[in-house]
Coordinates of C-alpha atoms in Angstrom, one line a residue:
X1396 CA -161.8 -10.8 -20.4
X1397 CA -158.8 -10.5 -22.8
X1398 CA -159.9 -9.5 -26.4
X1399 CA -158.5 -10.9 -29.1
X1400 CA -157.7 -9.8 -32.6
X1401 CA -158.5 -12.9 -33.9
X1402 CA -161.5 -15.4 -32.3
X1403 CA -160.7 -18.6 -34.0
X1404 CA -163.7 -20.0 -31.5
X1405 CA -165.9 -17.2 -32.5
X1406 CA -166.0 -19.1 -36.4
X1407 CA -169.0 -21.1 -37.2
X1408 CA -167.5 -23.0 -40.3
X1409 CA -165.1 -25.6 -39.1
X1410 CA -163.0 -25.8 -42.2
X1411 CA -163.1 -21.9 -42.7
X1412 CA -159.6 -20.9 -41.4
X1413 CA -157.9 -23.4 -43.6
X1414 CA -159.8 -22.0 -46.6
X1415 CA -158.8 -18.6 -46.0
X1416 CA -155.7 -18.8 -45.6
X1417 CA -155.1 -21.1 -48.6
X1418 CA -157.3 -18.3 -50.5
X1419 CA -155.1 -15.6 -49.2
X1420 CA -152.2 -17.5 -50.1
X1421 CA -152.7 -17.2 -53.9
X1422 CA -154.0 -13.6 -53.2
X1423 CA -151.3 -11.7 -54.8
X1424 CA -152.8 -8.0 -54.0
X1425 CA -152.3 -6.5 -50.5
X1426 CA -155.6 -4.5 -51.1
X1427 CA -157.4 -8.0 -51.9
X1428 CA -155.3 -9.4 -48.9
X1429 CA -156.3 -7.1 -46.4
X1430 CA -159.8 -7.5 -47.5
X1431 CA -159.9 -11.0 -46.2
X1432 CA -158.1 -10.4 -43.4
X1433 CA -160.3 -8.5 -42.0
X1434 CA -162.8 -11.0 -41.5
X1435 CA -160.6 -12.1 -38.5
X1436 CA -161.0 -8.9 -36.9
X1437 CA -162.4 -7.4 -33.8
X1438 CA -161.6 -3.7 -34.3
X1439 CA -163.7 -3.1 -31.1
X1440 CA -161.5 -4.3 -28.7
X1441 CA -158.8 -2.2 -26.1
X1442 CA -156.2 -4.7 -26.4
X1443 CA -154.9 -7.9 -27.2
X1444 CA -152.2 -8.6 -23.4
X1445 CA -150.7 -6.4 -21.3
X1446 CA -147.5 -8.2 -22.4
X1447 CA -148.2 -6.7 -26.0
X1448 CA -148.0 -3.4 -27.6
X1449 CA -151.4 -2.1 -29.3
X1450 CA -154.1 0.3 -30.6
X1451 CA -157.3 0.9 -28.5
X1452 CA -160.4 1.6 -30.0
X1453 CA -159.8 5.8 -29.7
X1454 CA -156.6 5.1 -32.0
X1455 CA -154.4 5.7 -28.9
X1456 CA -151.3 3.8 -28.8
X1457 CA -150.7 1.3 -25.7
X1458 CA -147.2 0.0 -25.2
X1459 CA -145.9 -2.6 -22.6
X1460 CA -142.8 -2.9 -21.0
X1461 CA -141.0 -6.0 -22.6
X1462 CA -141.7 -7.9 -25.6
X1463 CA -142.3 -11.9 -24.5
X1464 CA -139.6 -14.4 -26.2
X1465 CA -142.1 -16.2 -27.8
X1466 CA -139.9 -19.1 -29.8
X1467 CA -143.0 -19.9 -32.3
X1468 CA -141.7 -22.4 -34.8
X1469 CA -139.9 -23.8 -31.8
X1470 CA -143.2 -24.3 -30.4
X1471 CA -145.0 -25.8 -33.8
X1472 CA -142.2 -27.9 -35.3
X1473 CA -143.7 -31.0 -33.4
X1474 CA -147.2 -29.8 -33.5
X1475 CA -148.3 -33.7 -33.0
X1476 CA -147.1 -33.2 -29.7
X1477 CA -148.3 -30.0 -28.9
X1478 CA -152.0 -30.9 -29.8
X1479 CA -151.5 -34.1 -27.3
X1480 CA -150.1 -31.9 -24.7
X1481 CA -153.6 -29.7 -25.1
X1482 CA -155.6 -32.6 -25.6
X1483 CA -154.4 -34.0 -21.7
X1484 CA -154.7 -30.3 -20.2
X1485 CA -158.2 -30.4 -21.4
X1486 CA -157.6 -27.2 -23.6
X1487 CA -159.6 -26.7 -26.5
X1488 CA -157.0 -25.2 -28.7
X1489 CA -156.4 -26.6 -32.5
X1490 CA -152.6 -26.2 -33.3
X1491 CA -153.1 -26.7 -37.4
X1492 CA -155.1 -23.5 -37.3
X1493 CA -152.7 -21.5 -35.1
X1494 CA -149.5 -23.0 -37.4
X1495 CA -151.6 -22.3 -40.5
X1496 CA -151.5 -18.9 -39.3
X1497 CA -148.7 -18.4 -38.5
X1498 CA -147.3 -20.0 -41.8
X1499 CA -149.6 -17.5 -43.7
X1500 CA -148.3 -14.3 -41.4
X1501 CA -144.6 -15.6 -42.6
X1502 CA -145.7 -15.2 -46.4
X1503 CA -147.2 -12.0 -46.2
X1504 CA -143.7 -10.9 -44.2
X1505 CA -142.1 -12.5 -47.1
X1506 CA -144.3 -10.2 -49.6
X1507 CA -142.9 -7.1 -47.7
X1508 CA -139.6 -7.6 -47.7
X1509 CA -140.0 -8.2 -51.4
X1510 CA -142.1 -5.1 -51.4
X1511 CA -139.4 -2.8 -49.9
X1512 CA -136.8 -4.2 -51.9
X1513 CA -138.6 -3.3 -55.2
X1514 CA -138.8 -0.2 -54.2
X1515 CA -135.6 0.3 -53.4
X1516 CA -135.0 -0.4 -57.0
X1517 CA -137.5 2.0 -58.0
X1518 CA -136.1 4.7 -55.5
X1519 CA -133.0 4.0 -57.4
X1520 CA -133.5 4.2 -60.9
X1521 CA -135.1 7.3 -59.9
X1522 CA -132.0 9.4 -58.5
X1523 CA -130.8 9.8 -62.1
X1524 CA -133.3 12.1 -63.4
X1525 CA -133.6 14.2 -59.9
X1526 CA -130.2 15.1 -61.3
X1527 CA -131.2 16.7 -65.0
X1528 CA -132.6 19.9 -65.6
X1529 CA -133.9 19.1 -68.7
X1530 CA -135.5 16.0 -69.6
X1531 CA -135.8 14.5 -73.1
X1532 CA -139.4 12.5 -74.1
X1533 CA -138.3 9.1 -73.8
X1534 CA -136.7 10.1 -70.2
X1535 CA -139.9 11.7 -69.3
X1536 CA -142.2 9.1 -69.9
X1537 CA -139.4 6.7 -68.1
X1538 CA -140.0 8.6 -65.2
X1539 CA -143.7 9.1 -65.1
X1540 CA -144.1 5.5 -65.2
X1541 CA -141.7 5.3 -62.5
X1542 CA -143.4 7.9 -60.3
X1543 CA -146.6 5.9 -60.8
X1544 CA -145.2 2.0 -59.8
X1545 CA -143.2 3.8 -57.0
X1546 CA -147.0 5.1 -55.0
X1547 CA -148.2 2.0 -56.2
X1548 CA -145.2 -0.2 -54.6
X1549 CA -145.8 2.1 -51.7
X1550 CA -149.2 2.2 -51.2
X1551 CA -149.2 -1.7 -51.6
X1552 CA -146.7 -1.6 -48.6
X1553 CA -149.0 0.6 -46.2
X1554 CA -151.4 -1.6 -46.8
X1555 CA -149.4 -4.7 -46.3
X1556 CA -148.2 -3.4 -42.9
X1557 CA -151.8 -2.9 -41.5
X1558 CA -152.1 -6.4 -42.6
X1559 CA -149.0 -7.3 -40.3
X1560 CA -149.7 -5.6 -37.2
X1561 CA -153.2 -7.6 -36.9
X1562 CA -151.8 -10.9 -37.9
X1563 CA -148.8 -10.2 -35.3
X1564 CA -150.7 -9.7 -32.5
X1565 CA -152.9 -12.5 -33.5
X1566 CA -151.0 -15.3 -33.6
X1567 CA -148.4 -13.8 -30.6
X1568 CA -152.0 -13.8 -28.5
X1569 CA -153.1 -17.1 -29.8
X1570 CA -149.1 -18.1 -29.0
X1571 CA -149.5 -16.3 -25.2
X1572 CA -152.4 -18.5 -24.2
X1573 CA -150.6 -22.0 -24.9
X1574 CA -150.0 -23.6 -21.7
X1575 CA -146.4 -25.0 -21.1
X1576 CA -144.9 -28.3 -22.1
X1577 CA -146.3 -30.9 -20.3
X1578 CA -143.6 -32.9 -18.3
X1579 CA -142.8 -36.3 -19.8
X1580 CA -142.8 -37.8 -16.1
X1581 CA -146.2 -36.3 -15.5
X1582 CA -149.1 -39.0 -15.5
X1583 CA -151.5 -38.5 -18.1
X1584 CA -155.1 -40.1 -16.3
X1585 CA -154.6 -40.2 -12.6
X1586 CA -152.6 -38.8 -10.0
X1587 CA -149.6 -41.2 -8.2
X1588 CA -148.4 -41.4 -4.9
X1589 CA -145.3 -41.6 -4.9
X1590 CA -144.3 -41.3 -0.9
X1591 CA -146.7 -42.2 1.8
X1592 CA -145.5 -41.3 5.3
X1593 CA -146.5 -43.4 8.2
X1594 CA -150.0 -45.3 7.7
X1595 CA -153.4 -43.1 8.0
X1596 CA -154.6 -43.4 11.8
X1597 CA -158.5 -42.3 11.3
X1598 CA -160.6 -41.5 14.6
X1599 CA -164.2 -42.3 14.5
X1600 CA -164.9 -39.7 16.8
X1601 CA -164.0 -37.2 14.0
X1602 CA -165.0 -38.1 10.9
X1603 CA -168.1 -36.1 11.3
X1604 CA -166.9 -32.7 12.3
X1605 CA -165.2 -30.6 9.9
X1606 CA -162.3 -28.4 11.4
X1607 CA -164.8 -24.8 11.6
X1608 CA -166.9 -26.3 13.8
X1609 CA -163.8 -27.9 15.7
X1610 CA -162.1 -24.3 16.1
X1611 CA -165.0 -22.1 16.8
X1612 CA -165.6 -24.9 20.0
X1613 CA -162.1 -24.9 20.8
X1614 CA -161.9 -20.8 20.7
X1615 CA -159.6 -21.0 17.7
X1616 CA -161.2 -19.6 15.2
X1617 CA -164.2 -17.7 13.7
X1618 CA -164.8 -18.0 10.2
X1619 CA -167.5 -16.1 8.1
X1620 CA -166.8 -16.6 4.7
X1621 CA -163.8 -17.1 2.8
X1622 CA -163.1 -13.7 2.6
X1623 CA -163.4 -13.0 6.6
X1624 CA -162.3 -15.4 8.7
X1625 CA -159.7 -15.0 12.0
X1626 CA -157.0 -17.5 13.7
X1627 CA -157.6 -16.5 17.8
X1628 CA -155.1 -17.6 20.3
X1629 CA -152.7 -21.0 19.8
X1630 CA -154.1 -20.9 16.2
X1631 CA -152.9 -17.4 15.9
X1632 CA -149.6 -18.7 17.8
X1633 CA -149.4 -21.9 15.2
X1634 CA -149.2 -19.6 12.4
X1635 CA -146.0 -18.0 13.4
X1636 CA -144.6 -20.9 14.8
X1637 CA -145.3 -22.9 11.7
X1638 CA -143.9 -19.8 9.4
X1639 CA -140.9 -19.3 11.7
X1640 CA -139.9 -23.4 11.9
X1641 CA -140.2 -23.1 7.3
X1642 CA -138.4 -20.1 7.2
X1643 CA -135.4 -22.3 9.5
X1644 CA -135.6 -25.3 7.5
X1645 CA -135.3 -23.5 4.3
X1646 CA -132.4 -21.3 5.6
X1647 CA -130.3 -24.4 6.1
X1648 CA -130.5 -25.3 2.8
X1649 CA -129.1 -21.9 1.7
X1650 CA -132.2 -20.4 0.0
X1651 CA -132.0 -16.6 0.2
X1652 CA -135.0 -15.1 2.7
X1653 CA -136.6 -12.0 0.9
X1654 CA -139.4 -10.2 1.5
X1655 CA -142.1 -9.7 -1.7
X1656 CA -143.9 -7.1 -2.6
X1657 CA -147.9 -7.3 -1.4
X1658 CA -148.8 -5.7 -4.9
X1659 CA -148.1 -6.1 -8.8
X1660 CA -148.8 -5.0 -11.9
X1661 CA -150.7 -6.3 -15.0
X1662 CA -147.9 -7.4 -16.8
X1663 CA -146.5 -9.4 -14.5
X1664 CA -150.1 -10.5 -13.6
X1665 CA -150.5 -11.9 -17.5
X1666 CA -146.7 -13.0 -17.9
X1667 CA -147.2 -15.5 -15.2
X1668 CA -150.3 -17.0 -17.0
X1669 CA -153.4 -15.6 -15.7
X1670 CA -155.5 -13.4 -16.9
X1671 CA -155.0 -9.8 -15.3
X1672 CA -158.8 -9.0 -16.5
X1673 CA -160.5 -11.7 -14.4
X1674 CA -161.0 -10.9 -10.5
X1675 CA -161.5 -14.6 -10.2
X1676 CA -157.5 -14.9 -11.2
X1677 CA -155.9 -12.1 -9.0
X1678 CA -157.4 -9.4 -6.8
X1679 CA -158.1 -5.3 -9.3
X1680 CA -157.0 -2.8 -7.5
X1681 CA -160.3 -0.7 -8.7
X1682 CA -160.1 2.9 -7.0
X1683 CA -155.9 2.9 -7.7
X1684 CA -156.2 6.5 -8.5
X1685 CA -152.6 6.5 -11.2
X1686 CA -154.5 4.1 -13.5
X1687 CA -157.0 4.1 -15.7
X1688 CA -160.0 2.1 -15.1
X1689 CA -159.4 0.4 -18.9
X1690 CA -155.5 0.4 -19.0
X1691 CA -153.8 -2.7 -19.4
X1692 CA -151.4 -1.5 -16.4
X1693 CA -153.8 -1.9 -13.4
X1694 CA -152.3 -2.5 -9.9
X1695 CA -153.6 -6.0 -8.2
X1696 CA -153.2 -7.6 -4.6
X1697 CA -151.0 -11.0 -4.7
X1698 CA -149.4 -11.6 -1.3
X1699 CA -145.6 -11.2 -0.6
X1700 CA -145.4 -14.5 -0.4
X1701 CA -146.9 -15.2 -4.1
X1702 CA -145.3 -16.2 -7.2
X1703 CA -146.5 -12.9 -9.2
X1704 CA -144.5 -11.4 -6.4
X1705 CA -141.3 -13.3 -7.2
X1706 CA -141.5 -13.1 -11.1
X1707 CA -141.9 -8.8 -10.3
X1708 CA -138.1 -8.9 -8.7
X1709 CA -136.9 -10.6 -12.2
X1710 CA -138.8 -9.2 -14.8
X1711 CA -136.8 -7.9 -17.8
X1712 CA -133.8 -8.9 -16.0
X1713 CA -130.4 -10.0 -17.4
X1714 CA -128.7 -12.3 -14.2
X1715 CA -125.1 -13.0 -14.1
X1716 CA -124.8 -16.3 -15.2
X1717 CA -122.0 -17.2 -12.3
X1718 CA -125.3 -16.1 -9.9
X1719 CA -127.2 -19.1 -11.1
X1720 CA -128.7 -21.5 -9.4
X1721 CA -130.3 -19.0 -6.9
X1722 CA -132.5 -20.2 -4.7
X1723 CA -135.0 -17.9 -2.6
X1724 CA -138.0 -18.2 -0.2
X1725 CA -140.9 -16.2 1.4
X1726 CA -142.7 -16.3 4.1
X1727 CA -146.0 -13.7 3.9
X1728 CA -149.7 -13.2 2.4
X1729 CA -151.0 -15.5 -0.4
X1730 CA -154.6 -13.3 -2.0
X1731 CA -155.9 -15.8 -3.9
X1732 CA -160.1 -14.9 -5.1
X1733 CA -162.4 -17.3 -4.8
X1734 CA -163.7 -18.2 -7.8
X1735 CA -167.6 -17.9 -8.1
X1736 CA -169.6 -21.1 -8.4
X1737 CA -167.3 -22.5 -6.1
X1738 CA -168.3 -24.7 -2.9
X1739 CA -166.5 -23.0 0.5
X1740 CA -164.5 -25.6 2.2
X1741 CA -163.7 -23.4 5.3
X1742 CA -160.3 -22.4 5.6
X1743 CA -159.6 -24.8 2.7
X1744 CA -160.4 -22.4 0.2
X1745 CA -160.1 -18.9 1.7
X1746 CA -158.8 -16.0 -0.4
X1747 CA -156.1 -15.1 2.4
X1748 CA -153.3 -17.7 3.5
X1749 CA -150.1 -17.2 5.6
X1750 CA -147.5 -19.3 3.5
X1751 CA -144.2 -20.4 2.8
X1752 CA -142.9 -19.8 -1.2
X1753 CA -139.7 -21.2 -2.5
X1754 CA -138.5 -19.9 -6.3
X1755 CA -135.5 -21.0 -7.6
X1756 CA -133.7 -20.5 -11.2
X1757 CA -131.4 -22.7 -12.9
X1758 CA -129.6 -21.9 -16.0
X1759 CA -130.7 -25.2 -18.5
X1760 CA -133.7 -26.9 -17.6
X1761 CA -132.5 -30.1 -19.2
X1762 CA -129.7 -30.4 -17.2
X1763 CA -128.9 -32.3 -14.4
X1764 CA -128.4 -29.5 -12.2
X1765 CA -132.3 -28.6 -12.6
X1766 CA -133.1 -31.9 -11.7
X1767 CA -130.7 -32.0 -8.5
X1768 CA -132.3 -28.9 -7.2
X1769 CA -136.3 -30.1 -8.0
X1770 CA -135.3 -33.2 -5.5
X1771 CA -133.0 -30.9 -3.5
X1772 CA -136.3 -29.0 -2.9
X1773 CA -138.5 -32.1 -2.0
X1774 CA -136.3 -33.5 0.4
X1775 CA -136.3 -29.8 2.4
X1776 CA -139.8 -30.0 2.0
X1777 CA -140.3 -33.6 3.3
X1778 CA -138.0 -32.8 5.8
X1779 CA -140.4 -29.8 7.0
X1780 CA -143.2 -32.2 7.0
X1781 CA -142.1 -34.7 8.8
X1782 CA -141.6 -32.7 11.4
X1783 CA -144.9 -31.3 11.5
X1784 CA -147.2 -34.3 10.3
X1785 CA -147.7 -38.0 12.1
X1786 CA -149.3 -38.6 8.3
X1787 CA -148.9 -37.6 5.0
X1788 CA -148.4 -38.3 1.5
X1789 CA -146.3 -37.0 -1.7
X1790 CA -148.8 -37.0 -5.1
X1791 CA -147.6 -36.3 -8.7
X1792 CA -150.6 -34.6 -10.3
X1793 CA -152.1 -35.3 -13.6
X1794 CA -151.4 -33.4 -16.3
X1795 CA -155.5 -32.5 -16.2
X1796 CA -154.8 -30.8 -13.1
X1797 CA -152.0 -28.6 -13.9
X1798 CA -152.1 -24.9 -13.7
X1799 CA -150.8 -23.4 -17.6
X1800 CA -147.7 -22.3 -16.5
X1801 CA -146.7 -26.1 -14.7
X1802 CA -145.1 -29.0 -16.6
X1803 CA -144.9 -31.0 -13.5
X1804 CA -146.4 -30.4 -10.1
X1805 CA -146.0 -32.9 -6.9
X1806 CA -148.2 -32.2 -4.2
X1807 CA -147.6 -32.7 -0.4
X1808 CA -151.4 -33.8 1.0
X1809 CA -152.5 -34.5 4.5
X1810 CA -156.1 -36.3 5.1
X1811 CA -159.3 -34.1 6.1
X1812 CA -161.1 -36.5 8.2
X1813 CA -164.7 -34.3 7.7
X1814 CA -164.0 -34.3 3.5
X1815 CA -162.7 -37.7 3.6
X1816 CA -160.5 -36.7 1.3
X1817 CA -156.7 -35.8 0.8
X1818 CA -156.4 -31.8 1.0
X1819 CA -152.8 -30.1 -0.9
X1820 CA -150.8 -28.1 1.8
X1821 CA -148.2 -27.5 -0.1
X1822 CA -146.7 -28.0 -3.8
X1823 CA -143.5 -28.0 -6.0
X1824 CA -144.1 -27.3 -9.8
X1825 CA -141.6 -27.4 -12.4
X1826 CA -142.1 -24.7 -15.2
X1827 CA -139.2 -24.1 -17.2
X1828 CA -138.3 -21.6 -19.6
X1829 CA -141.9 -20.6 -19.4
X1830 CA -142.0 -17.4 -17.2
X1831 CA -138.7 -16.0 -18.3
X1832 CA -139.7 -16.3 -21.9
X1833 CA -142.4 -14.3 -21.2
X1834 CA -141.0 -11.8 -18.8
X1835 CA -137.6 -11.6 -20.1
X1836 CA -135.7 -13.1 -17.4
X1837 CA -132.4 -13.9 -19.0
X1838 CA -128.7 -14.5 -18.3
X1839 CA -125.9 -13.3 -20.9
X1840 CA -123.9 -16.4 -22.7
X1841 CA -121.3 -16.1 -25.1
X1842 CA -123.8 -16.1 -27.9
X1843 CA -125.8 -13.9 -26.8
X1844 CA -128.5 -14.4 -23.7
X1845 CA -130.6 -17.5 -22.8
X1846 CA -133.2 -18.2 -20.6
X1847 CA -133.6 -19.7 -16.9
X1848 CA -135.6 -22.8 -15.5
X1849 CA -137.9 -22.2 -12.7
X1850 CA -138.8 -24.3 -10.3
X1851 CA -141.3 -22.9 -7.5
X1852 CA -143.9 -23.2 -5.5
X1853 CA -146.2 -22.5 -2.0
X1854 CA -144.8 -25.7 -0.2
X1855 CA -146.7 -24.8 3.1
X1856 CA -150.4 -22.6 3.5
X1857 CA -151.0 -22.6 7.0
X1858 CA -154.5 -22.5 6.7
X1859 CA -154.5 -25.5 5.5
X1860 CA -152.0 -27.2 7.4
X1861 CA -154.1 -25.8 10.1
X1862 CA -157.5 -27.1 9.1
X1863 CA -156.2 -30.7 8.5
X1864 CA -154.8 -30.6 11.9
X1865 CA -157.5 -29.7 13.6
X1866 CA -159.6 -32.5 12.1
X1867 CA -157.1 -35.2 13.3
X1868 CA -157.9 -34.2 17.3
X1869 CA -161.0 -32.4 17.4
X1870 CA -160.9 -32.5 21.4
X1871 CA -158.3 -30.7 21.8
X1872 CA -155.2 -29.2 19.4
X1873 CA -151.9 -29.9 20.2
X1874 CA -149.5 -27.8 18.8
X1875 CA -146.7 -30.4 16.9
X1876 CA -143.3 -30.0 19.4
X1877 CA -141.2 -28.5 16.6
X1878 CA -143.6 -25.8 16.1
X1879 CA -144.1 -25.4 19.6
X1880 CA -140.1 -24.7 19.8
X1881 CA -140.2 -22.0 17.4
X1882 CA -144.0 -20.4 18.8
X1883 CA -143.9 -17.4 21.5
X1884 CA -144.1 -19.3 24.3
X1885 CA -144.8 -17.0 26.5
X1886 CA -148.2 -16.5 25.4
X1887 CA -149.1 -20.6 24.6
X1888 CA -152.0 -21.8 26.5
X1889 CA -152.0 -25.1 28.4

């Protein structure tokens, strides 16, 4: 759980944020201002993100690695459309409070600057009589009254900045947990097919038996629990085949093959939009013997093959411009936890998958460049696809169903003939500015540095793919022959 300096969910009274602020908006005293201020406080928590710097609760100063971009009034100038955005997501987030807050943090900012510049004034109507010996009575009084509004001025402006800190990391958390803009091609109710490939040919023979009970007959699999779970022989053979046959398609298109790191930090963790504190987001490392059990700094398991893992290689980085686009790929671990409360769907929902990532950045995501490589990457994918699937079908998710860092997501789905259901394999998101605003991902202009468009995602989890399969010929599974190509044949059974 992330604390927060300010719980705007944690207030009983509707209507009370808009009173404060409108009271502390006439409050012309820092001390009185503070006073009220602290009402939105939790002084007992360690911090507010690991993309933030902060106090703990022993005093002890925690700072992060990069500061997020965090373009607020960008963000609140159409808040009509930011509340709708929120509204379709299905988060309960009420943008007048956050802009009222924000608008109220800009006037108290507005108070300090006028705070140091008065005493500046003082500061300098006080040099004169540093430079007499001797002072006459009118002079001295002078300067005894200045003396006093000088500790005053500055006493008002200690104050004032403890006011600051807690209202900045307020509304930057508050700003942190806003998902991104939602896509204006996104559907708002339902999910649309957009491609179908080849009609759905459904064998009675299988629509009862789901694909463990299929591979534990066929001596493909043994599954436990979506934490254990093993691929034996021309499964184990499929999932190189299938990785090695991606990895081909995706280097003909010119997308750079590199290898992720298994492991990540925190901050990457919490710049990519989950929430490092939760082990039902991404896998603690909790005996990592460098960190401390509370710091905001903790090491956690992601996969090679994982986003987290991408935005890690990029974070806090300034890309040649004449680089971009740059298109990449992995092929690797996904560790993904199950969440608790959820139904297992056997190798549907385990918490380890081989997959196939593709992360590309574009300099403007309005362009049409960013839209050229978002189809550019849908046509390799369909391309892999149809290769590898008699049936399956391209779905545009709502925008109920997106993850907070997506402003579009198409899915690629094949049919589970036990679930009677369509099951995702693979996806393509579209996130924009959103990761490198938070991670500092930039590239230099001639005005200074602006931020690349991201488009990404796990286009193939073999597990997956592999269940679906399996369901389609539960006698016996037949490897697809472009897979088979690209398998150790040596070791295929027949």
């Amino acid at each position: 759980m992330i604390f927060s300096i300010t719980s705007l969910e944690t207030l009983k009274m509707a209507n009370f944020i808009p009173y404060l602020v409108q009271r502390l908006k006439v409050c012309k005293n820092p001390r009185n201002t503070l006073k009220y201020v602290n009402v939105l406080t939790n002084t007992n928590r360690r911090y507010v993100s690991a993309l933030l710097a902060s106090t703990d609760n022993r005093g002890k100063e925690i700072f992060s690695f990069l500061s997020p971009y965090l373009d607020i009034d960008d963000r609140l100038s159409n808040s009509k459309k930011l509340q709708q955005d929120l509204i379709v997501r299905g988060v309960n987030m009420n943008v007048n409070e956050i802009k009222s807050m924000w608008e109220f943090y800009k006037s108290i900012k507005e108070d300090k600057y006028s705070l140091e510049l008065k005493s500046n004034e003082i500061v300098n109507e006080l040099k004169p009589f540093f430079q007499k010996k001797d002072l006459t009575p009118e002079e001295q009084t002078k300067l005894t009254k200045l003396t006093l509004q000088i500790r005053a001025v500055k006493q008002d402006l200690k104050t004032i900045k403890g006011t600051l800190q807690g209202l900045n990391e307020s509304i930057l958390q508050k700003m942190l947990q806003i998902p991104n803009e939602v896509d204006k091609r996104t559907p708002i109710q339902a999910p649309v097919v957009l491609k179908r490939v080849n009609p759905l040919n459904q064998s009675s023979a299988s629509e009862t038996r789901n694909h463990i009970e299929i591979g534990r007959r066929l001596g493909l699999l043994e599954y436990k629990n979506p934490m254990q779970y093993y691929l034996c022989n021309d499964a184990a053979l499929f999932e190189l085949g299938v990785l090695n046959y991606a990895g081909k398609v995706l280097s003909a298109d010119n997308m750079i093959r590199v290898a992720g790191a298994d492991f990540s930090r925190s901050l990457v963790v919490d710049g990519s939009g989950l929430n490092h504190e939760d082990p039902a987001d991404a896998f603690i490392i909790d005996n990592h013997s460098d960190v401390d059990k509370e710091s905001p700094n903790r090491m956690h398991l992601v996969g090679g093959a994982s986003l987290i893992s991408f935005l890690a290689m990029h974070a806090k980085q300034l890309i040649n411009p004449n680089h971009l686009p740059v298109a990449y790929f992995s092929t690797g671990r996904q560790y993904t936890p199950f969440r608790p409360g959820s139904t297992p769907i056997g190798l549907f929902t385990v918490c380890q998958s081989s997959a196939a990532l593709a992360f590309t950045l574009v300099k403007d995501g309005n362009s049409q460049e960013y839209d050229a490589q978002f189809e550019r990457l849908l046509a390799t994918v369909s391309k892999l696809y149809d290769n590898i699937c008699d049936h399956y079908q391209i779905v545009m998710r709502p925008a109920s169903e997106l993850r907070p860092w997506e402003a579009m997501r198409v899915s690629f789905e094949l049919w589970s003939s036990f679930s009677k259901q369509y099951i995702e394999v693979g996806h393509v998101s579209v996130c924009g500015e959103y990761f490198s605003k938070r991670l500092l991902i930039a590239y230099q202009t001639p005005n200074g540095r602006a931020f690349p468009s991201v488009i990404s995602g796990t286009i193939l989890s073999v597990p997956r793919l592999l269940g679906c399969l399996l369901e389609q010929n539960p006698d016996k599974f037949v490897i697809p022959p472009k897979i088979l190509e690209h398998s150790p044949m040596d070791f295929i059974s027949h």
